[in-house]
């Protein structure tokens, strides 16, 4: 049985003061400890949250070099040192707003795995690709290039998030059937690229307008092991509702 994994991506929201407030509020709730729960704050908050929270933490991005003259970037080792265990790689906002290519994303995934940081590799099609029924083709190419050069052992600590771009921050969730279809498609692809066992063990999340009201229906699907959540992860109360989805 695969575990469920709920990840809150704060994006560029909450500075240190808000992060501390969130941590204080989250302490008021018991979290289902059978669910892997992770907060991805702006990286500047990692040490504060490490000190105040017992759940896992991660960064929203990293650079693939170890150190040096790369103004504005942070390395994977810095994330580990600051208390991060996971890193989101290839989020659609990184791809679209910051021009990250499949090649850059693959370099980042490889570096993360090499140093023991667990990557959540994101993929997702845009509205046009969905309407033209090119979504599977798009996802296949993103997954193939994202995983290039990785062994099946490397995949033990890697998570894939399927996030259709048209569902992110729009309030327009993919239907649970569509989300399941794509997560199953990804699992099958990983089975072809590696083997059945690797595919069976892989954790695959859905992301895009997940909230406490719709999470249960989405996570009831066989191939959806969790959710990557933006907006609904910003408040402690709603984040705990996501993690405790079984009780709702
Ligand atoms: P959203 O964001 O939940 O606000 O749609 C999801 C994401 O970008 O990971």
PDB file of C-alpha atoms and ligand atoms in Angstrom:
ATOM      1  CA  UNK A   1       0.000   0.000   0.000  1.00  0.00           C
ATOM      2  CA  UNK A   2       1.343   3.379  -0.997  1.00  0.00           C
ATOM      3  CA  UNK A   3       1.228   6.199   1.561  1.00  0.00           C
ATOM      4  CA  UNK A   4      -0.693   9.405   0.936  1.00  0.00           C
ATOM      5  CA  UNK A   5       1.371  12.565   0.532  1.00  0.00           C
ATOM      6  CA  UNK A   6      -0.007  16.072   0.985  1.00  0.00           C
ATOM      7  CA  UNK A   7       2.254  18.965   0.027  1.00  0.00           C
ATOM      8  CA  UNK A   8       1.514  22.642   0.580  1.00  0.00           C
ATOM      9  CA  UNK A   9       3.248  24.952  -1.859  1.00  0.00           C
ATOM     10  CA  UNK A  10       3.114  28.488  -0.479  1.00  0.00           C
ATOM     11  CA  UNK A  11       4.615  29.967  -3.666  1.00  0.00           C
ATOM     12  CA  UNK A  12       5.678  33.596  -3.039  1.00  0.00           C
ATOM     13  CA  UNK A  13       3.448  34.025   0.023  1.00  0.00           C
ATOM     14  CA  UNK A  14       4.217  34.312   3.752  1.00  0.00           C
ATOM     15  CA  UNK A  15       7.405  35.904   5.020  1.00  0.00           C
ATOM     16  CA  UNK A  16       9.000  34.937   8.358  1.00  0.00           C
ATOM     17  CA  UNK A  17       6.317  36.658  10.464  1.00  0.00           C
ATOM     18  CA  UNK A  18       3.441  34.872   8.703  1.00  0.00           C
ATOM     19  CA  UNK A  19       5.363  31.590   8.697  1.00  0.00           C
ATOM     20  CA  UNK A  20       5.763  31.758  12.441  1.00  0.00           C
ATOM     21  CA  UNK A  21       2.075  32.503  12.850  1.00  0.00           C
ATOM     22  CA  UNK A  22       1.187  29.515  10.661  1.00  0.00           C
ATOM     23  CA  UNK A  23       3.442  27.231  12.737  1.00  0.00           C
ATOM     24  CA  UNK A  24       1.855  28.422  15.959  1.00  0.00           C
ATOM     25  CA  UNK A  25      -1.646  27.812  14.609  1.00  0.00           C
ATOM     26  CA  UNK A  26      -0.826  24.401  13.180  1.00  0.00           C
ATOM     27  CA  UNK A  27       0.219  23.278  16.671  1.00  0.00           C
ATOM     28  CA  UNK A  28      -3.467  23.450  17.659  1.00  0.00           C
ATOM     29  CA  UNK A  29      -4.281  20.463  15.458  1.00  0.00           C
ATOM     30  CA  UNK A  30      -3.439  16.773  15.471  1.00  0.00           C
ATOM     31  CA  UNK A  31      -2.253  15.690  12.052  1.00  0.00           C
ATOM     32  CA  UNK A  32      -2.827  12.199  10.650  1.00  0.00           C
ATOM     33  CA  UNK A  33       0.648  10.721  11.006  1.00  0.00           C
ATOM     34  CA  UNK A  34       0.003   8.065   8.379  1.00  0.00           C
ATOM     35  CA  UNK A  35      -0.037  10.849   5.803  1.00  0.00           C
ATOM     36  CA  UNK A  36       3.269  12.341   4.657  1.00  0.00           C
ATOM     37  CA  UNK A  37       2.736  16.077   5.050  1.00  0.00           C
ATOM     38  CA  UNK A  38       5.116  18.686   3.744  1.00  0.00           C
ATOM     39  CA  UNK A  39       5.201  22.478   3.629  1.00  0.00           C
ATOM     40  CA  UNK A  40       7.101  24.247   0.856  1.00  0.00           C
ATOM     41  CA  UNK A  41       7.519  27.808   2.122  1.00  0.00           C
ATOM     42  CA  UNK A  42       9.670  30.481   0.505  1.00  0.00           C
ATOM     43  CA  UNK A  43      13.132  29.073   1.339  1.00  0.00           C
ATOM     44  CA  UNK A  44      13.943  31.987   3.637  1.00  0.00           C
ATOM     45  CA  UNK A  45      11.469  30.467   6.151  1.00  0.00           C
ATOM     46  CA  UNK A  46      12.948  26.981   6.296  1.00  0.00           C
ATOM     47  CA  UNK A  47      15.059  27.456   9.462  1.00  0.00           C
ATOM     48  CA  UNK A  48      12.146  29.096  11.294  1.00  0.00           C
ATOM     49  CA  UNK A  49       9.712  26.332  10.387  1.00  0.00           C
ATOM     50  CA  UNK A  50      12.277  23.617  11.092  1.00  0.00           C
ATOM     51  CA  UNK A  51      12.510  24.953  14.575  1.00  0.00           C
ATOM     52  CA  UNK A  52       8.757  25.138  15.094  1.00  0.00           C
ATOM     53  CA  UNK A  53       7.197  22.254  13.138  1.00  0.00           C
ATOM     54  CA  UNK A  54       7.634  18.496  13.207  1.00  0.00           C
ATOM     55  CA  UNK A  55       6.275  17.822   9.693  1.00  0.00           C
ATOM     56  CA  UNK A  56       8.525  17.646   6.644  1.00  0.00           C
ATOM     57  CA  UNK A  57       9.694  20.725   4.803  1.00  0.00           C
ATOM     58  CA  UNK A  58      10.926  21.449   1.335  1.00  0.00           C
ATOM     59  CA  UNK A  59      11.960  24.187  -1.057  1.00  0.00           C
ATOM     60  CA  UNK A  60      10.079  25.303  -4.160  1.00  0.00           C
ATOM     61  CA  UNK A  61      13.150  25.308  -6.386  1.00  0.00           C
ATOM     62  CA  UNK A  62      16.943  24.837  -6.363  1.00  0.00           C
ATOM     63  CA  UNK A  63      19.856  25.304  -8.714  1.00  0.00           C
ATOM     64  CA  UNK A  64      21.811  22.329 -10.047  1.00  0.00           C
ATOM     65  CA  UNK A  65      25.298  23.663  -9.295  1.00  0.00           C
ATOM     66  CA  UNK A  66      26.892  23.159  -5.864  1.00  0.00           C
ATOM     67  CA  UNK A  67      28.022  26.747  -5.241  1.00  0.00           C
ATOM     68  CA  UNK A  68      29.561  29.729  -6.945  1.00  0.00           C
ATOM     69  CA  UNK A  69      28.688  32.813  -8.921  1.00  0.00           C
ATOM     70  CA  UNK A  70      24.963  32.215  -9.464  1.00  0.00           C
ATOM     71  CA  UNK A  71      23.361  35.318  -8.024  1.00  0.00           C
ATOM     72  CA  UNK A  72      19.940  34.749  -6.576  1.00  0.00           C
ATOM     73  CA  UNK A  73      20.068  30.958  -6.600  1.00  0.00           C
ATOM     74  CA  UNK A  74      20.197  28.429  -3.768  1.00  0.00           C
ATOM     75  CA  UNK A  75      21.761  24.981  -3.896  1.00  0.00           C
ATOM     76  CA  UNK A  76      20.295  21.659  -2.853  1.00  0.00           C
ATOM     77  CA  UNK A  77      22.857  21.336  -0.061  1.00  0.00           C
ATOM     78  CA  UNK A  78      21.733  24.674   1.340  1.00  0.00           C
ATOM     79  CA  UNK A  79      18.153  23.401   1.409  1.00  0.00           C
ATOM     80  CA  UNK A  80      19.233  20.293   3.315  1.00  0.00           C
ATOM     81  CA  UNK A  81      21.261  22.395   5.737  1.00  0.00           C
ATOM     82  CA  UNK A  82      18.263  24.665   6.351  1.00  0.00           C
ATOM     83  CA  UNK A  83      16.046  21.690   7.227  1.00  0.00           C
ATOM     84  CA  UNK A  84      14.484  20.844   3.861  1.00  0.00           C
ATOM     85  CA  UNK A  85      13.949  17.209   2.907  1.00  0.00           C
ATOM     86  CA  UNK A  86      12.102  17.725  -0.386  1.00  0.00           C
ATOM     87  CA  UNK A  87      12.328  20.067  -3.351  1.00  0.00           C
ATOM     88  CA  UNK A  88       9.709  20.892  -6.001  1.00  0.00           C
ATOM     89  CA  UNK A  89      11.249  20.771  -9.452  1.00  0.00           C
ATOM     90  CA  UNK A  90       9.743  21.897 -12.731  1.00  0.00           C
ATOM     91  CA  UNK A  91       6.594  23.530 -11.371  1.00  0.00           C
ATOM     92  CA  UNK A  92       4.658  25.029 -14.286  1.00  0.00           C
ATOM     93  CA  UNK A  93       5.297  28.535 -12.928  1.00  0.00           C
ATOM     94  CA  UNK A  94       9.054  27.853 -13.103  1.00  0.00           C
ATOM     95  CA  UNK A  95       8.622  26.561 -16.638  1.00  0.00           C
ATOM     96  CA  UNK A  96       6.348  29.367 -17.848  1.00  0.00           C
ATOM     97  CA  UNK A  97       7.414  32.469 -15.914  1.00  0.00           C
ATOM     98  CA  UNK A  98      11.110  31.677 -15.545  1.00  0.00           C
ATOM     99  CA  UNK A  99      11.668  29.781 -18.780  1.00  0.00           C
ATOM    100  CA  UNK A 100      12.954  26.531 -17.289  1.00  0.00           C
ATOM    101  CA  UNK A 101      13.472  23.907 -19.946  1.00  0.00           C
ATOM    102  CA  UNK A 102      13.168  20.136 -19.693  1.00  0.00           C
ATOM    103  CA  UNK A 103      16.960  19.983 -19.796  1.00  0.00           C
ATOM    104  CA  UNK A 104      17.411  22.325 -16.826  1.00  0.00           C
ATOM    105  CA  UNK A 105      14.722  20.453 -14.925  1.00  0.00           C
ATOM    106  CA  UNK A 106      16.453  17.135 -15.550  1.00  0.00           C
ATOM    107  CA  UNK A 107      19.746  18.561 -14.248  1.00  0.00           C
ATOM    108  CA  UNK A 108      17.998  19.732 -11.096  1.00  0.00           C
ATOM    109  CA  UNK A 109      16.280  16.379 -10.525  1.00  0.00           C
ATOM    110  CA  UNK A 110      19.591  14.567 -10.928  1.00  0.00           C
ATOM    111  CA  UNK A 111      21.390  16.885  -8.523  1.00  0.00           C
ATOM    112  CA  UNK A 112      18.633  16.583  -5.914  1.00  0.00           C
ATOM    113  CA  UNK A 113      18.706  12.791  -6.035  1.00  0.00           C
ATOM    114  CA  UNK A 114      22.526  12.751  -5.930  1.00  0.00           C
ATOM    115  CA  UNK A 115      22.655  14.717  -2.678  1.00  0.00           C
ATOM    116  CA  UNK A 116      19.732  12.987  -0.961  1.00  0.00           C
ATOM    117  CA  UNK A 117      17.075  15.654  -1.427  1.00  0.00           C
ATOM    118  CA  UNK A 118      13.719  14.196  -2.484  1.00  0.00           C
ATOM    119  CA  UNK A 119      12.376  15.799  -5.661  1.00  0.00           C
ATOM    120  CA  UNK A 120       8.726  16.306  -6.533  1.00  0.00           C
ATOM    121  CA  UNK A 121       8.923  16.427 -10.319  1.00  0.00           C
ATOM    122  CA  UNK A 122       6.000  18.382 -11.764  1.00  0.00           C
ATOM    123  CA  UNK A 123       4.426  17.926 -15.148  1.00  0.00           C
ATOM    124  CA  UNK A 124       1.268  19.250 -16.751  1.00  0.00           C
ATOM    125  CA  UNK A 125      -0.271  20.282 -20.024  1.00  0.00           C
ATOM    126  CA  UNK A 126      -1.739  23.668 -20.899  1.00  0.00           C
ATOM    127  CA  UNK A 127      -5.325  24.294 -22.008  1.00  0.00           C
ATOM    128  CA  UNK A 128      -4.507  24.291 -25.702  1.00  0.00           C
ATOM    129  CA  UNK A 129      -2.725  20.946 -25.437  1.00  0.00           C
ATOM    130  CA  UNK A 130      -5.678  19.520 -23.529  1.00  0.00           C
ATOM    131  CA  UNK A 131      -8.193  20.806 -26.058  1.00  0.00           C
ATOM    132  CA  UNK A 132      -6.154  19.397 -28.926  1.00  0.00           C
ATOM    133  CA  UNK A 133      -5.923  16.084 -27.068  1.00  0.00           C
ATOM    134  CA  UNK A 134      -2.144  16.340 -26.917  1.00  0.00           C
ATOM    135  CA  UNK A 135      -2.007  16.099 -23.130  1.00  0.00           C
ATOM    136  CA  UNK A 136      -0.651  12.552 -22.931  1.00  0.00           C
ATOM    137  CA  UNK A 137       2.025  13.311 -25.491  1.00  0.00           C
ATOM    138  CA  UNK A 138       3.060  16.406 -23.508  1.00  0.00           C
ATOM    139  CA  UNK A 139       3.202  14.564 -20.197  1.00  0.00           C
ATOM    140  CA  UNK A 140       5.123  11.683 -21.709  1.00  0.00           C
ATOM    141  CA  UNK A 141       7.790  13.997 -23.069  1.00  0.00           C
ATOM    142  CA  UNK A 142       8.080  15.907 -19.761  1.00  0.00           C
ATOM    143  CA  UNK A 143       8.409  12.673 -17.775  1.00  0.00           C
ATOM    144  CA  UNK A 144      10.846  11.058 -20.170  1.00  0.00           C
ATOM    145  CA  UNK A 145      13.157  14.055 -20.127  1.00  0.00           C
ATOM    146  CA  UNK A 146      12.701  14.766 -16.417  1.00  0.00           C
ATOM    147  CA  UNK A 147      13.766  11.224 -15.506  1.00  0.00           C
ATOM    148  CA  UNK A 148      16.576  10.916 -18.057  1.00  0.00           C
ATOM    149  CA  UNK A 149      19.650   9.263 -16.537  1.00  0.00           C
ATOM    150  CA  UNK A 150      17.915   8.223 -13.314  1.00  0.00           C
ATOM    151  CA  UNK A 151      18.105   4.641 -12.083  1.00  0.00           C
ATOM    152  CA  UNK A 152      15.200   2.772 -10.531  1.00  0.00           C
ATOM    153  CA  UNK A 153      16.883   3.180  -7.135  1.00  0.00           C
ATOM    154  CA  UNK A 154      16.827   6.957  -7.716  1.00  0.00           C
ATOM    155  CA  UNK A 155      13.068   6.751  -8.141  1.00  0.00           C
ATOM    156  CA  UNK A 156      12.588   5.404  -4.619  1.00  0.00           C
ATOM    157  CA  UNK A 157      12.826   8.917  -3.231  1.00  0.00           C
ATOM    158  CA  UNK A 158      11.144  10.761  -6.065  1.00  0.00           C
ATOM    159  CA  UNK A 159       7.531  11.867  -6.320  1.00  0.00           C
ATOM    160  CA  UNK A 160       5.722  12.943  -9.483  1.00  0.00           C
ATOM    161  CA  UNK A 161       3.031  15.627  -9.440  1.00  0.00           C
ATOM    162  CA  UNK A 162       0.568  15.859 -12.306  1.00  0.00           C
ATOM    163  CA  UNK A 163      -0.680  19.446 -12.449  1.00  0.00           C
ATOM    164  CA  UNK A 164      -2.675  20.520 -15.499  1.00  0.00           C
ATOM    165  CA  UNK A 165      -1.798  24.193 -15.958  1.00  0.00           C
ATOM    166  CA  UNK A 166      -5.406  25.157 -16.647  1.00  0.00           C
ATOM    167  CA  UNK A 167      -6.382  23.914 -13.184  1.00  0.00           C
ATOM    168  CA  UNK A 168      -3.717  25.777 -11.195  1.00  0.00           C
ATOM    169  CA  UNK A 169      -5.028  28.705  -9.178  1.00  0.00           C
ATOM    170  CA  UNK A 170      -8.146  28.882 -11.340  1.00  0.00           C
ATOM    171  CA  UNK A 171     -10.619  27.141  -9.076  1.00  0.00           C
ATOM    172  CA  UNK A 172     -11.163  24.793 -12.024  1.00  0.00           C
ATOM    173  CA  UNK A 173     -10.175  21.314 -10.846  1.00  0.00           C
ATOM    174  CA  UNK A 174      -9.706  18.478 -13.278  1.00  0.00           C
ATOM    175  CA  UNK A 175     -12.476  15.940 -12.745  1.00  0.00           C
ATOM    176  CA  UNK A 176     -11.324  13.112 -10.503  1.00  0.00           C
ATOM    177  CA  UNK A 177     -11.721  10.804 -13.520  1.00  0.00           C
ATOM    178  CA  UNK A 178      -9.430  12.938 -15.712  1.00  0.00           C
ATOM    179  CA  UNK A 179      -6.886  13.265 -12.908  1.00  0.00           C
ATOM    180  CA  UNK A 180      -6.959   9.511 -12.334  1.00  0.00           C
ATOM    181  CA  UNK A 181      -6.568   8.821 -16.040  1.00  0.00           C
ATOM    182  CA  UNK A 182      -3.420  10.939 -16.220  1.00  0.00           C
ATOM    183  CA  UNK A 183      -1.895   9.606 -12.999  1.00  0.00           C
ATOM    184  CA  UNK A 184      -2.512   6.060 -14.263  1.00  0.00           C
ATOM    185  CA  UNK A 185      -0.934   7.043 -17.574  1.00  0.00           C
ATOM    186  CA  UNK A 186       2.176   8.306 -15.738  1.00  0.00           C
ATOM    187  CA  UNK A 187       2.395   5.113 -13.653  1.00  0.00           C
ATOM    188  CA  UNK A 188       2.152   2.991 -16.787  1.00  0.00           C
ATOM    189  CA  UNK A 189       4.851   5.050 -18.475  1.00  0.00           C
ATOM    190  CA  UNK A 190       7.175   4.633 -15.492  1.00  0.00           C
ATOM    191  CA  UNK A 191       6.436   0.898 -15.664  1.00  0.00           C
ATOM    192  CA  UNK A 192       7.605   0.905 -19.274  1.00  0.00           C
ATOM    193  CA  UNK A 193      10.676   3.045 -18.581  1.00  0.00           C
ATOM    194  CA  UNK A 194      11.683   1.029 -15.472  1.00  0.00           C
ATOM    195  CA  UNK A 195       9.614  -1.910 -14.258  1.00  0.00           C
ATOM    196  CA  UNK A 196       6.287  -2.822 -12.680  1.00  0.00           C
ATOM    197  CA  UNK A 197       7.577  -2.785  -9.136  1.00  0.00           C
ATOM    198  CA  UNK A 198       9.084   0.703  -9.462  1.00  0.00           C
ATOM    199  CA  UNK A 199       5.832   1.984 -10.982  1.00  0.00           C
ATOM    200  CA  UNK A 200       3.724   0.382  -8.247  1.00  0.00           C
ATOM    201  CA  UNK A 201       5.775   2.016  -5.500  1.00  0.00           C
ATOM    202  CA  UNK A 202       5.939   5.477  -7.068  1.00  0.00           C
ATOM    203  CA  UNK A 203       3.937   8.221  -5.334  1.00  0.00           C
ATOM    204  CA  UNK A 204       1.976  10.346  -7.802  1.00  0.00           C
ATOM    205  CA  UNK A 205       0.162  13.497  -6.733  1.00  0.00           C
ATOM    206  CA  UNK A 206      -2.512  15.546  -8.436  1.00  0.00           C
ATOM    207  CA  UNK A 207      -2.342  19.338  -8.200  1.00  0.00           C
ATOM    208  CA  UNK A 208      -4.618  22.158  -9.347  1.00  0.00           C
ATOM    209  CA  UNK A 209      -7.280  23.848  -7.205  1.00  0.00           C
ATOM    210  CA  UNK A 210      -7.369  21.094  -4.575  1.00  0.00           C
ATOM    211  CA  UNK A 211      -9.166  22.209  -1.408  1.00  0.00           C
ATOM    212  CA  UNK A 212     -10.653  20.642   1.725  1.00  0.00           C
ATOM    213  CA  UNK A 213     -13.991  20.170  -0.067  1.00  0.00           C
ATOM    214  CA  UNK A 214     -12.757  18.241  -3.097  1.00  0.00           C
ATOM    215  CA  UNK A 215      -9.684  16.414  -1.775  1.00  0.00           C
ATOM    216  CA  UNK A 216     -11.452  13.285  -0.578  1.00  0.00           C
ATOM    217  CA  UNK A 217     -13.008  12.562  -3.946  1.00  0.00           C
ATOM    218  CA  UNK A 218      -9.696  13.077  -5.758  1.00  0.00           C
ATOM    219  CA  UNK A 219      -7.680  10.933  -3.357  1.00  0.00           C
ATOM    220  CA  UNK A 220     -10.235   8.128  -3.543  1.00  0.00           C
ATOM    221  CA  UNK A 221      -8.819   7.252  -6.953  1.00  0.00           C
ATOM    222  CA  UNK A 222      -6.452   4.280  -7.224  1.00  0.00           C
ATOM    223  CA  UNK A 223      -3.518   6.022  -8.872  1.00  0.00           C
ATOM    224  CA  UNK A 224      -3.650   9.347  -7.023  1.00  0.00           C
ATOM    225  CA  UNK A 225      -1.491   9.161  -3.929  1.00  0.00           C
ATOM    226  CA  UNK A 226      -1.722  12.729  -2.787  1.00  0.00           C
ATOM    227  CA  UNK A 227      -2.067  16.372  -3.639  1.00  0.00           C
ATOM    228  CA  UNK A 228       0.204  19.323  -4.298  1.00  0.00           C
ATOM    229  CA  UNK A 229      -1.767  22.293  -3.056  1.00  0.00           C
ATOM    230  CA  UNK A 230      -1.178  26.014  -3.479  1.00  0.00           C
ATOM    231  CA  UNK A 231      -3.885  28.404  -2.278  1.00  0.00           C
ATOM    232  CA  UNK A 232      -5.565  26.057   0.211  1.00  0.00           C
ATOM    233  CA  UNK A 233      -2.273  25.366   2.025  1.00  0.00           C
ATOM    234  CA  UNK A 234      -1.708  28.944   3.149  1.00  0.00           C
ATOM    235  CA  UNK A 235      -3.849  28.784   6.277  1.00  0.00           C
ATOM    236  CA  UNK A 236      -3.070  26.307   9.041  1.00  0.00           C
ATOM    237  CA  UNK A 237      -6.714  25.374   9.452  1.00  0.00           C
ATOM    238  CA  UNK A 238      -7.230  24.484   5.841  1.00  0.00           C
ATOM    239  CA  UNK A 239      -3.826  22.760   5.546  1.00  0.00           C
ATOM    240  CA  UNK A 240      -4.716  20.468   8.453  1.00  0.00           C
ATOM    241  CA  UNK A 241      -8.075  19.713   6.839  1.00  0.00           C
ATOM    242  CA  UNK A 242      -6.201  18.570   3.731  1.00  0.00           C
ATOM    243  CA  UNK A 243      -3.835  16.369   5.748  1.00  0.00           C
ATOM    244  CA  UNK A 244      -6.719  14.990   7.815  1.00  0.00           C
ATOM    245  CA  UNK A 245      -8.893  14.404   4.725  1.00  0.00           C
ATOM    246  CA  UNK A 246      -9.846  10.906   5.907  1.00  0.00           C
ATOM    247  CA  UNK A 247     -11.670  12.354   8.900  1.00  0.00           C
ATOM    248  CA  UNK A 248     -13.819  14.811   6.971  1.00  0.00           C
TER     249      UNK A 248
HETATM  250  P1  LIG B   1      -3.437  25.754  -6.503  1.00  0.00           P
HETATM  251  O1  LIG B   1      -1.905  25.540  -6.903  1.00  0.00           O
HETATM  252  O2  LIG B   1      -3.762  24.671  -5.489  1.00  0.00           O
HETATM  253  O3  LIG B   1      -3.503  27.132  -5.911  1.00  0.00           O
HETATM  254  O4  LIG B   1      -4.237  25.585  -7.734  1.00  0.00           O
HETATM  255  C1  LIG B   1      -1.392  24.254  -7.122  1.00  0.00           C
HETATM  256  C2  LIG B   1       0.064  24.320  -7.466  1.00  0.00           C
HETATM  257  O5  LIG B   1       0.478  25.218  -8.206  1.00  0.00           O
HETATM  258  O6  LIG B   1       0.845  23.454  -7.014  1.00  0.00           O
END
